[in-house]
């Protein structure tokens, strides 16, 4: 996960958690809670699914922590778990997801219409407003999930291409190819709306 | 180097070290090509916008997680 703290701090907490220190496990959860939720939300674009994924991920971590051998970074191991949970959650709600995509077409159209008309009287500010967030949500939801995951890992979480490849079990060129396509798709979709922001 | 090749390499190289021969060639193309400069700018804006989209754990999700942790730890005892 995008970390600023030293890796060694995590290792000490992980070792204590592995030895059965319950407080250490809670500390570990609190260290990674935000990043697991953020990643799950960015992939699922759904608060309920991200909440479920958050719970399931830490249940898995609790049950499997003994199998973490420290050969990879803890964050790499954790990303594998949260990614699998996101994919399983999406598969289990596949029908619902299809229905949403039909609804989202209308949402995108409504949001675009509303945003374009509001732009005529007031410029977009520096922060993302709710209308723009809706457009971002819908645009990224239209990306195939395998491309979306790569975009989130590389451009939002700032993982290296080799780390993403390892987590997803694909080649580095495949990561780069998916990233290129994802960025192209989002850039084209969002270009009219991001010109005045930031 | 044409636009398409440059853009593919940019996908690999944004925010990355840029000292390899390919990156030097990409940079040289960018210095001369207004079209690709506009492309890179819009790409960076798109990524920056997604990064600025703040996602925080909702209180309800945090509370559920705390309960899950308590249940897990009490079940193990």
PDB file of C-alpha atoms in Angstrom:
ATOM      1  CA  UNK A   1       0.000   0.000   0.000  1.00  0.00           C
ATOM      2  CA  UNK A   2       1.260   3.508  -0.464  1.00  0.00           C
ATOM      3  CA  UNK A   3       3.419   3.740   2.614  1.00  0.00           C
ATOM      4  CA  UNK A   4       5.585   6.400   4.100  1.00  0.00           C
ATOM      5  CA  UNK A   5       6.465   4.578   7.308  1.00  0.00           C
ATOM      6  CA  UNK A   6       9.533   2.345   7.459  1.00  0.00           C
ATOM      7  CA  UNK A   7       9.021  -1.250   6.402  1.00  0.00           C
ATOM      8  CA  UNK A   8      10.856  -2.439   9.541  1.00  0.00           C
ATOM      9  CA  UNK A   9       8.103  -1.044  11.788  1.00  0.00           C
ATOM     10  CA  UNK A  10       5.602  -3.289  10.042  1.00  0.00           C
ATOM     11  CA  UNK A  11       7.836  -6.324  10.423  1.00  0.00           C
ATOM     12  CA  UNK A  12       7.985  -5.904  14.192  1.00  0.00           C
ATOM     13  CA  UNK A  13       4.202  -5.571  14.452  1.00  0.00           C
ATOM     14  CA  UNK A  14       3.659  -8.534  12.132  1.00  0.00           C
ATOM     15  CA  UNK A  15       6.002 -10.732  14.133  1.00  0.00           C
ATOM     16  CA  UNK A  16       4.226  -9.862  17.374  1.00  0.00           C
ATOM     17  CA  UNK A  17       0.825 -10.478  15.750  1.00  0.00           C
ATOM     18  CA  UNK A  18       2.018 -13.845  14.442  1.00  0.00           C
ATOM     19  CA  UNK A  19       3.072 -14.830  17.929  1.00  0.00           C
ATOM     20  CA  UNK A  20      -0.477 -14.252  19.164  1.00  0.00           C
ATOM     21  CA  UNK A  21      -0.240 -10.692  20.449  1.00  0.00           C
ATOM     22  CA  UNK A  22      -3.808  -9.484  19.966  1.00  0.00           C
ATOM     23  CA  UNK A  23      -2.972  -5.831  20.404  1.00  0.00           C
ATOM     24  CA  UNK A  24      -0.299  -6.150  17.724  1.00  0.00           C
ATOM     25  CA  UNK A  25      -2.872  -7.616  15.348  1.00  0.00           C
ATOM     26  CA  UNK A  26      -5.228  -4.734  16.045  1.00  0.00           C
ATOM     27  CA  UNK A  27      -2.352  -2.321  15.441  1.00  0.00           C
ATOM     28  CA  UNK A  28      -1.661  -4.057  12.138  1.00  0.00           C
ATOM     29  CA  UNK A  29      -5.301  -3.709  11.133  1.00  0.00           C
ATOM     30  CA  UNK A  30      -5.287  -0.037  12.044  1.00  0.00           C
ATOM     31  CA  UNK A  31      -2.094   0.503  10.031  1.00  0.00           C
ATOM     32  CA  UNK A  32      -3.684  -0.905   6.878  1.00  0.00           C
ATOM     33  CA  UNK A  33      -7.408  -0.290   7.343  1.00  0.00           C
ATOM     34  CA  UNK A  34      -7.475   2.923   5.319  1.00  0.00           C
ATOM     35  CA  UNK A  35      -5.470   1.556   2.423  1.00  0.00           C
ATOM     36  CA  UNK A  36      -7.441  -1.690   2.205  1.00  0.00           C
ATOM     37  CA  UNK A  37     -10.729   0.210   2.169  1.00  0.00           C
ATOM     38  CA  UNK A  38      -9.438   2.785  -0.317  1.00  0.00           C
ATOM     39  CA  UNK A  39      -8.199   0.085  -2.673  1.00  0.00           C
ATOM     40  CA  UNK A  40     -11.439  -1.917  -2.357  1.00  0.00           C
ATOM     41  CA  UNK A  41     -13.545   1.165  -2.994  1.00  0.00           C
ATOM     42  CA  UNK A  42     -11.432   2.254  -5.942  1.00  0.00           C
ATOM     43  CA  UNK A  43     -11.839  -1.174  -7.526  1.00  0.00           C
ATOM     44  CA  UNK A  44     -15.489  -1.834  -6.621  1.00  0.00           C
ATOM     45  CA  UNK A  45     -16.713   1.818  -6.681  1.00  0.00           C
ATOM     46  CA  UNK A  46     -19.357   0.760  -4.200  1.00  0.00           C
ATOM     47  CA  UNK A  47     -19.341   1.542  -0.478  1.00  0.00           C
ATOM     48  CA  UNK A  48     -21.167  -1.617   0.589  1.00  0.00           C
ATOM     49  CA  UNK A  49     -18.889  -3.895  -1.422  1.00  0.00           C
ATOM     50  CA  UNK A  50     -15.817  -2.091  -0.141  1.00  0.00           C
ATOM     51  CA  UNK A  51     -17.057  -2.466   3.441  1.00  0.00           C
ATOM     52  CA  UNK A  52     -17.600  -6.215   2.979  1.00  0.00           C
ATOM     53  CA  UNK A  53     -14.229  -6.561   1.308  1.00  0.00           C
ATOM     54  CA  UNK A  54     -12.583  -4.755   4.214  1.00  0.00           C
ATOM     55  CA  UNK A  55     -14.080  -7.221   6.699  1.00  0.00           C
ATOM     56  CA  UNK A  56     -13.286 -10.294   4.619  1.00  0.00           C
ATOM     57  CA  UNK A  57      -9.724  -9.195   3.966  1.00  0.00           C
ATOM     58  CA  UNK A  58      -8.870  -8.856   7.640  1.00  0.00           C
ATOM     59  CA  UNK A  59     -10.629 -12.121   8.490  1.00  0.00           C
ATOM     60  CA  UNK A  60      -8.365 -13.763   5.888  1.00  0.00           C
ATOM     61  CA  UNK A  61      -5.318 -11.988   7.270  1.00  0.00           C
ATOM     62  CA  UNK A  62      -6.193 -13.145  10.785  1.00  0.00           C
ATOM     63  CA  UNK A  63      -6.592 -16.741   9.673  1.00  0.00           C
ATOM     64  CA  UNK A  64      -3.594 -16.840   7.319  1.00  0.00           C
ATOM     65  CA  UNK A  65      -1.038 -14.612   8.983  1.00  0.00           C
ATOM     66  CA  UNK A  66       1.044 -17.643   9.973  1.00  0.00           C
ATOM     67  CA  UNK A  67       1.536 -18.414   6.293  1.00  0.00           C
ATOM     68  CA  UNK A  68       3.077 -15.002   5.607  1.00  0.00           C
ATOM     69  CA  UNK A  69       6.779 -15.827   5.465  1.00  0.00           C
ATOM     70  CA  UNK A  70       8.188 -12.342   4.941  1.00  0.00           C
ATOM     71  CA  UNK A  71       9.805 -13.170   1.599  1.00  0.00           C
ATOM     72  CA  UNK A  72       7.626 -10.545  -0.060  1.00  0.00           C
ATOM     73  CA  UNK A  73       6.519  -7.253   1.427  1.00  0.00           C
ATOM     74  CA  UNK A  74       3.530  -7.536   3.716  1.00  0.00           C
ATOM     75  CA  UNK A  75       1.708  -5.001   1.550  1.00  0.00           C
ATOM     76  CA  UNK A  76       2.218  -7.214  -1.524  1.00  0.00           C
ATOM     77  CA  UNK A  77       0.727 -10.170   0.334  1.00  0.00           C
ATOM     78  CA  UNK A  78      -2.147  -8.014   1.575  1.00  0.00           C
ATOM     79  CA  UNK A  79      -2.886  -6.646  -1.895  1.00  0.00           C
ATOM     80  CA  UNK A  80      -3.198 -10.201  -3.190  1.00  0.00           C
ATOM     81  CA  UNK A  81      -5.808 -10.949  -0.543  1.00  0.00           C
ATOM     82  CA  UNK A  82      -7.812  -7.775  -1.004  1.00  0.00           C
ATOM     83  CA  UNK A  83      -7.714  -8.135  -4.796  1.00  0.00           C
ATOM     84  CA  UNK A  84      -9.059 -11.698  -4.578  1.00  0.00           C
ATOM     85  CA  UNK A  85     -11.769 -10.550  -2.206  1.00  0.00           C
ATOM     86  CA  UNK A  86     -12.771  -7.738  -4.545  1.00  0.00           C
ATOM     87  CA  UNK A  87     -12.998 -10.156  -7.456  1.00  0.00           C
ATOM     88  CA  UNK A  88     -15.001 -12.694  -5.436  1.00  0.00           C
ATOM     89  CA  UNK A  89     -17.353  -9.980  -4.225  1.00  0.00           C
ATOM     90  CA  UNK A  90     -17.894  -8.766  -7.759  1.00  0.00           C
ATOM     91  CA  UNK A  91     -18.535 -12.293  -9.003  1.00  0.00           C
ATOM     92  CA  UNK A  92     -21.042 -12.959  -6.228  1.00  0.00           C
ATOM     93  CA  UNK A  93     -22.932  -9.789  -7.141  1.00  0.00           C
ATOM     94  CA  UNK A  94     -22.631 -10.160 -10.891  1.00  0.00           C
ATOM     95  CA  UNK A  95     -26.351  -9.756 -11.688  1.00  0.00           C
ATOM     96  CA  UNK A  96     -26.595  -6.681  -9.524  1.00  0.00           C
ATOM     97  CA  UNK A  97     -23.541  -5.273 -11.239  1.00  0.00           C
ATOM     98  CA  UNK A  98     -25.123  -5.695 -14.656  1.00  0.00           C
ATOM     99  CA  UNK A  99     -28.212  -3.855 -13.527  1.00  0.00           C
ATOM    100  CA  UNK A 100     -26.053  -1.086 -12.180  1.00  0.00           C
ATOM    101  CA  UNK A 101     -24.268  -0.608 -15.459  1.00  0.00           C
ATOM    102  CA  UNK A 102     -27.564   0.124 -17.182  1.00  0.00           C
ATOM    103  CA  UNK A 103     -28.451   2.580 -14.458  1.00  0.00           C
ATOM    104  CA  UNK A 104     -25.006   4.110 -14.651  1.00  0.00           C
ATOM    105  CA  UNK A 105     -25.455   4.989 -18.313  1.00  0.00           C
ATOM    106  CA  UNK A 106     -28.328   7.218 -17.267  1.00  0.00           C
ATOM    107  CA  UNK A 107     -26.388   8.532 -14.277  1.00  0.00           C
ATOM    108  CA  UNK A 108     -23.477   9.426 -16.532  1.00  0.00           C
ATOM    109  CA  UNK A 109     -25.748  11.213 -18.953  1.00  0.00           C
ATOM    110  CA  UNK A 110     -27.554  13.069 -16.162  1.00  0.00           C
ATOM    111  CA  UNK A 111     -24.316  13.999 -14.446  1.00  0.00           C
ATOM    112  CA  UNK A 112     -22.760  15.199 -17.688  1.00  0.00           C
ATOM    113  CA  UNK A 113     -25.792  17.293 -18.551  1.00  0.00           C
ATOM    114  CA  UNK A 114     -25.894  18.785 -15.075  1.00  0.00           C
ATOM    115  CA  UNK A 115     -22.186  19.480 -15.011  1.00  0.00           C
ATOM    116  CA  UNK A 116     -22.075  21.042 -18.433  1.00  0.00           C
ATOM    117  CA  UNK A 117     -24.992  23.344 -17.621  1.00  0.00           C
ATOM    118  CA  UNK A 118     -23.491  24.336 -14.264  1.00  0.00           C
ATOM    119  CA  UNK A 119     -20.165  25.095 -15.935  1.00  0.00           C
ATOM    120  CA  UNK A 120     -21.897  27.726 -18.021  1.00  0.00           C
ATOM    121  CA  UNK A 121     -22.503  29.821 -14.894  1.00  0.00           C
ATOM    122  CA  UNK A 122     -19.699  28.804 -12.553  1.00  0.00           C
ATOM    123  CA  UNK A 123     -16.229  27.390 -13.142  1.00  0.00           C
ATOM    124  CA  UNK A 124     -15.261  24.092 -11.561  1.00  0.00           C
ATOM    125  CA  UNK A 125     -13.293  24.644  -8.372  1.00  0.00           C
ATOM    126  CA  UNK A 126     -10.135  22.988  -7.268  1.00  0.00           C
ATOM    127  CA  UNK A 127     -11.852  20.210  -5.405  1.00  0.00           C
ATOM    128  CA  UNK A 128     -13.862  17.489  -7.014  1.00  0.00           C
ATOM    129  CA  UNK A 129     -17.538  18.222  -6.578  1.00  0.00           C
ATOM    130  CA  UNK A 130     -20.204  15.564  -6.337  1.00  0.00           C
ATOM    131  CA  UNK A 131     -21.176  15.785 -10.002  1.00  0.00           C
ATOM    132  CA  UNK A 132     -17.604  15.287 -11.107  1.00  0.00           C
ATOM    133  CA  UNK A 133     -17.186  12.404  -8.677  1.00  0.00           C
ATOM    134  CA  UNK A 134     -20.200  10.701 -10.268  1.00  0.00           C
ATOM    135  CA  UNK A 135     -18.605  11.025 -13.685  1.00  0.00           C
ATOM    136  CA  UNK A 136     -15.332   9.634 -12.382  1.00  0.00           C
ATOM    137  CA  UNK A 137     -17.164   6.736 -10.734  1.00  0.00           C
ATOM    138  CA  UNK A 138     -19.053   5.832 -13.866  1.00  0.00           C
ATOM    139  CA  UNK A 139     -16.031   6.189 -16.148  1.00  0.00           C
ATOM    140  CA  UNK A 140     -13.851   3.899 -14.068  1.00  0.00           C
ATOM    141  CA  UNK A 141     -16.689   1.382 -13.637  1.00  0.00           C
ATOM    142  CA  UNK A 142     -16.800   1.043 -17.396  1.00  0.00           C
ATOM    143  CA  UNK A 143     -13.233  -0.206 -17.426  1.00  0.00           C
ATOM    144  CA  UNK A 144     -12.866  -3.989 -17.424  1.00  0.00           C
ATOM    145  CA  UNK A 145     -12.020  -4.930 -13.860  1.00  0.00           C
ATOM    146  CA  UNK A 146      -8.601  -6.369 -14.740  1.00  0.00           C
ATOM    147  CA  UNK A 147      -7.634  -3.034 -16.306  1.00  0.00           C
ATOM    148  CA  UNK A 148      -9.204  -1.107 -13.434  1.00  0.00           C
ATOM    149  CA  UNK A 149      -7.158  -3.009 -10.854  1.00  0.00           C
ATOM    150  CA  UNK A 150      -3.935  -2.257 -12.712  1.00  0.00           C
ATOM    151  CA  UNK A 151      -4.824   1.444 -12.990  1.00  0.00           C
ATOM    152  CA  UNK A 152      -5.621   1.657  -9.261  1.00  0.00           C
ATOM    153  CA  UNK A 153      -2.478  -0.218  -8.242  1.00  0.00           C
ATOM    154  CA  UNK A 154      -0.120   1.705 -10.515  1.00  0.00           C
ATOM    155  CA  UNK A 155      -1.534   5.208 -10.622  1.00  0.00           C
ATOM    156  CA  UNK A 156      -3.398   5.583  -7.341  1.00  0.00           C
ATOM    157  CA  UNK A 157      -1.487   3.254  -5.026  1.00  0.00           C
ATOM    158  CA  UNK A 158       1.762   3.898  -6.912  1.00  0.00           C
ATOM    159  CA  UNK A 159       3.011   0.319  -6.897  1.00  0.00           C
ATOM    160  CA  UNK A 160       5.766  -0.643  -9.321  1.00  0.00           C
ATOM    161  CA  UNK A 161       4.924  -2.576 -12.472  1.00  0.00           C
ATOM    162  CA  UNK A 162       6.859  -5.584 -11.164  1.00  0.00           C
ATOM    163  CA  UNK A 163       4.974  -5.519  -7.860  1.00  0.00           C
ATOM    164  CA  UNK A 164       1.629  -5.371  -9.681  1.00  0.00           C
ATOM    165  CA  UNK A 165       2.735  -8.234 -11.914  1.00  0.00           C
ATOM    166  CA  UNK A 166       3.636 -10.311  -8.875  1.00  0.00           C
ATOM    167  CA  UNK A 167       0.352  -9.596  -7.085  1.00  0.00           C
ATOM    168  CA  UNK A 168      -1.770 -10.384 -10.131  1.00  0.00           C
ATOM    169  CA  UNK A 169       0.326 -13.264 -11.429  1.00  0.00           C
ATOM    170  CA  UNK A 170       0.799 -11.683 -14.853  1.00  0.00           C
ATOM    171  CA  UNK A 171       3.822 -10.460 -16.789  1.00  0.00           C
ATOM    172  CA  UNK A 172       5.210  -6.945 -16.542  1.00  0.00           C
ATOM    173  CA  UNK A 173       4.406  -6.297 -20.240  1.00  0.00           C
ATOM    174  CA  UNK A 174       0.809  -7.335 -19.522  1.00  0.00           C
ATOM    175  CA  UNK A 175       0.685  -4.820 -16.671  1.00  0.00           C
ATOM    176  CA  UNK A 176       2.001  -2.096 -18.955  1.00  0.00           C
ATOM    177  CA  UNK A 177      -0.446  -2.984 -21.703  1.00  0.00           C
ATOM    178  CA  UNK A 178      -3.430  -2.884 -19.339  1.00  0.00           C
ATOM    179  CA  UNK A 179      -2.231   0.371 -17.841  1.00  0.00           C
ATOM    180  CA  UNK A 180      -1.862   1.968 -21.244  1.00  0.00           C
ATOM    181  CA  UNK A 181      -5.390   0.959 -22.244  1.00  0.00           C
ATOM    182  CA  UNK A 182      -6.876   2.003 -18.908  1.00  0.00           C
ATOM    183  CA  UNK A 183      -5.252   5.415 -19.001  1.00  0.00           C
ATOM    184  CA  UNK A 184      -6.291   5.959 -22.596  1.00  0.00           C
ATOM    185  CA  UNK A 185      -9.884   5.041 -21.827  1.00  0.00           C
ATOM    186  CA  UNK A 186     -10.119   7.290 -18.774  1.00  0.00           C
ATOM    187  CA  UNK A 187      -8.287  10.169 -20.404  1.00  0.00           C
ATOM    188  CA  UNK A 188     -10.670  10.161 -23.356  1.00  0.00           C
ATOM    189  CA  UNK A 189     -13.733   9.846 -21.109  1.00  0.00           C
ATOM    190  CA  UNK A 190     -12.699  12.549 -18.684  1.00  0.00           C
ATOM    191  CA  UNK A 191     -10.817  15.002 -20.862  1.00  0.00           C
ATOM    192  CA  UNK A 192     -13.728  17.463 -21.161  1.00  0.00           C
ATOM    193  CA  UNK A 193     -14.113  17.592 -17.398  1.00  0.00           C
ATOM    194  CA  UNK A 194     -10.599  17.722 -16.039  1.00  0.00           C
ATOM    195  CA  UNK A 195      -9.335  20.655 -18.096  1.00  0.00           C
ATOM    196  CA  UNK A 196     -10.329  23.230 -15.485  1.00  0.00           C
ATOM    197  CA  UNK A 197      -9.503  21.233 -12.401  1.00  0.00           C
ATOM    198  CA  UNK A 198      -6.347  21.176 -10.274  1.00  0.00           C
TER     199      UNK A 198
ATOM    200  CA  UNK B   1       9.559   7.632 -32.932  1.00  0.00           C
ATOM    201  CA  UNK B   2       5.865   8.162 -33.776  1.00  0.00           C
ATOM    202  CA  UNK B   3       3.053   9.419 -31.527  1.00  0.00           C
ATOM    203  CA  UNK B   4       1.661   5.961 -30.793  1.00  0.00           C
ATOM    204  CA  UNK B   5       5.023   4.523 -29.761  1.00  0.00           C
ATOM    205  CA  UNK B   6       5.721   7.549 -27.609  1.00  0.00           C
ATOM    206  CA  UNK B   7       2.353   7.241 -25.862  1.00  0.00           C
ATOM    207  CA  UNK B   8       2.879   3.569 -25.132  1.00  0.00           C
ATOM    208  CA  UNK B   9       6.217   4.337 -23.566  1.00  0.00           C
ATOM    209  CA  UNK B  10       4.675   7.159 -21.567  1.00  0.00           C
ATOM    210  CA  UNK B  11       2.277   4.644 -20.061  1.00  0.00           C
ATOM    211  CA  UNK B  12       5.319   2.807 -18.787  1.00  0.00           C
ATOM    212  CA  UNK B  13       7.284   5.840 -17.815  1.00  0.00           C
ATOM    213  CA  UNK B  14       5.081   8.416 -16.100  1.00  0.00           C
ATOM    214  CA  UNK B  15       6.528   9.163 -12.669  1.00  0.00           C
ATOM    215  CA  UNK B  16       9.398   6.786 -13.395  1.00  0.00           C
ATOM    216  CA  UNK B  17      13.113   7.171 -13.811  1.00  0.00           C
ATOM    217  CA  UNK B  18      13.774   8.530 -17.266  1.00  0.00           C
ATOM    218  CA  UNK B  19      17.414   7.815 -18.025  1.00  0.00           C
ATOM    219  CA  UNK B  20      17.053   4.797 -20.307  1.00  0.00           C
ATOM    220  CA  UNK B  21      17.686   5.272 -24.067  1.00  0.00           C
ATOM    221  CA  UNK B  22      13.970   4.822 -24.772  1.00  0.00           C
ATOM    222  CA  UNK B  23      12.999   7.447 -22.217  1.00  0.00           C
ATOM    223  CA  UNK B  24      15.572   9.842 -23.648  1.00  0.00           C
ATOM    224  CA  UNK B  25      14.065   9.318 -27.117  1.00  0.00           C
ATOM    225  CA  UNK B  26      10.550   9.823 -25.725  1.00  0.00           C
ATOM    226  CA  UNK B  27      11.640  13.012 -24.020  1.00  0.00           C
ATOM    227  CA  UNK B  28      13.229  14.270 -27.227  1.00  0.00           C
ATOM    228  CA  UNK B  29       9.985  13.612 -29.091  1.00  0.00           C
ATOM    229  CA  UNK B  30       7.974  15.375 -26.400  1.00  0.00           C
ATOM    230  CA  UNK B  31      10.200  18.425 -26.542  1.00  0.00           C
ATOM    231  CA  UNK B  32       9.296  18.853 -30.192  1.00  0.00           C
ATOM    232  CA  UNK B  33       5.709  17.600 -30.351  1.00  0.00           C
ATOM    233  CA  UNK B  34       2.946  19.873 -29.114  1.00  0.00           C
ATOM    234  CA  UNK B  35       0.294  17.190 -29.743  1.00  0.00           C
ATOM    235  CA  UNK B  36       2.019  14.730 -27.426  1.00  0.00           C
ATOM    236  CA  UNK B  37       2.614  17.447 -24.838  1.00  0.00           C
ATOM    237  CA  UNK B  38      -1.129  18.077 -24.741  1.00  0.00           C
ATOM    238  CA  UNK B  39      -1.684  14.329 -24.474  1.00  0.00           C
ATOM    239  CA  UNK B  40       0.693  13.983 -21.517  1.00  0.00           C
ATOM    240  CA  UNK B  41      -0.859  16.962 -19.770  1.00  0.00           C
ATOM    241  CA  UNK B  42      -4.370  15.531 -20.081  1.00  0.00           C
ATOM    242  CA  UNK B  43      -3.131  12.120 -18.921  1.00  0.00           C
ATOM    243  CA  UNK B  44      -1.495  13.627 -15.852  1.00  0.00           C
ATOM    244  CA  UNK B  45      -4.610  15.682 -15.069  1.00  0.00           C
ATOM    245  CA  UNK B  46      -6.775  12.574 -15.279  1.00  0.00           C
ATOM    246  CA  UNK B  47      -4.522  10.648 -12.906  1.00  0.00           C
ATOM    247  CA  UNK B  48      -4.226  13.619 -10.541  1.00  0.00           C
ATOM    248  CA  UNK B  49      -8.006  13.926 -10.436  1.00  0.00           C
ATOM    249  CA  UNK B  50      -8.364  10.278  -9.429  1.00  0.00           C
ATOM    250  CA  UNK B  51      -5.702  10.755  -6.777  1.00  0.00           C
ATOM    251  CA  UNK B  52      -7.490  13.801  -5.419  1.00  0.00           C
ATOM    252  CA  UNK B  53     -10.694  11.780  -5.067  1.00  0.00           C
ATOM    253  CA  UNK B  54     -10.426  11.203  -1.331  1.00  0.00           C
ATOM    254  CA  UNK B  55     -11.699   7.883  -0.032  1.00  0.00           C
ATOM    255  CA  UNK B  56     -12.016   7.407   3.717  1.00  0.00           C
ATOM    256  CA  UNK B  57     -13.294   4.493   5.757  1.00  0.00           C
ATOM    257  CA  UNK B  58     -16.914   5.293   6.701  1.00  0.00           C
ATOM    258  CA  UNK B  59     -17.545   5.154  10.479  1.00  0.00           C
ATOM    259  CA  UNK B  60     -19.990   2.278   9.940  1.00  0.00           C
ATOM    260  CA  UNK B  61     -17.354   0.191   8.130  1.00  0.00           C
ATOM    261  CA  UNK B  62     -14.776   0.938  10.838  1.00  0.00           C
ATOM    262  CA  UNK B  63     -17.204  -0.070  13.592  1.00  0.00           C
ATOM    263  CA  UNK B  64     -18.030  -3.299  11.762  1.00  0.00           C
ATOM    264  CA  UNK B  65     -14.345  -4.075  11.463  1.00  0.00           C
ATOM    265  CA  UNK B  66     -13.792  -3.468  15.164  1.00  0.00           C
ATOM    266  CA  UNK B  67     -16.641  -5.864  15.956  1.00  0.00           C
ATOM    267  CA  UNK B  68     -15.263  -8.447  13.535  1.00  0.00           C
ATOM    268  CA  UNK B  69     -11.881  -8.223  15.248  1.00  0.00           C
ATOM    269  CA  UNK B  70     -13.392  -8.627  18.702  1.00  0.00           C
ATOM    270  CA  UNK B  71     -15.389 -11.666  17.512  1.00  0.00           C
ATOM    271  CA  UNK B  72     -12.355 -13.259  15.851  1.00  0.00           C
ATOM    272  CA  UNK B  73     -10.174 -12.803  18.891  1.00  0.00           C
ATOM    273  CA  UNK B  74     -12.780 -13.972  21.387  1.00  0.00           C
ATOM    274  CA  UNK B  75     -13.529 -17.068  19.262  1.00  0.00           C
ATOM    275  CA  UNK B  76      -9.864 -18.012  19.243  1.00  0.00           C
ATOM    276  CA  UNK B  77      -9.625 -17.911  23.068  1.00  0.00           C
TER     277      UNK B  77
END
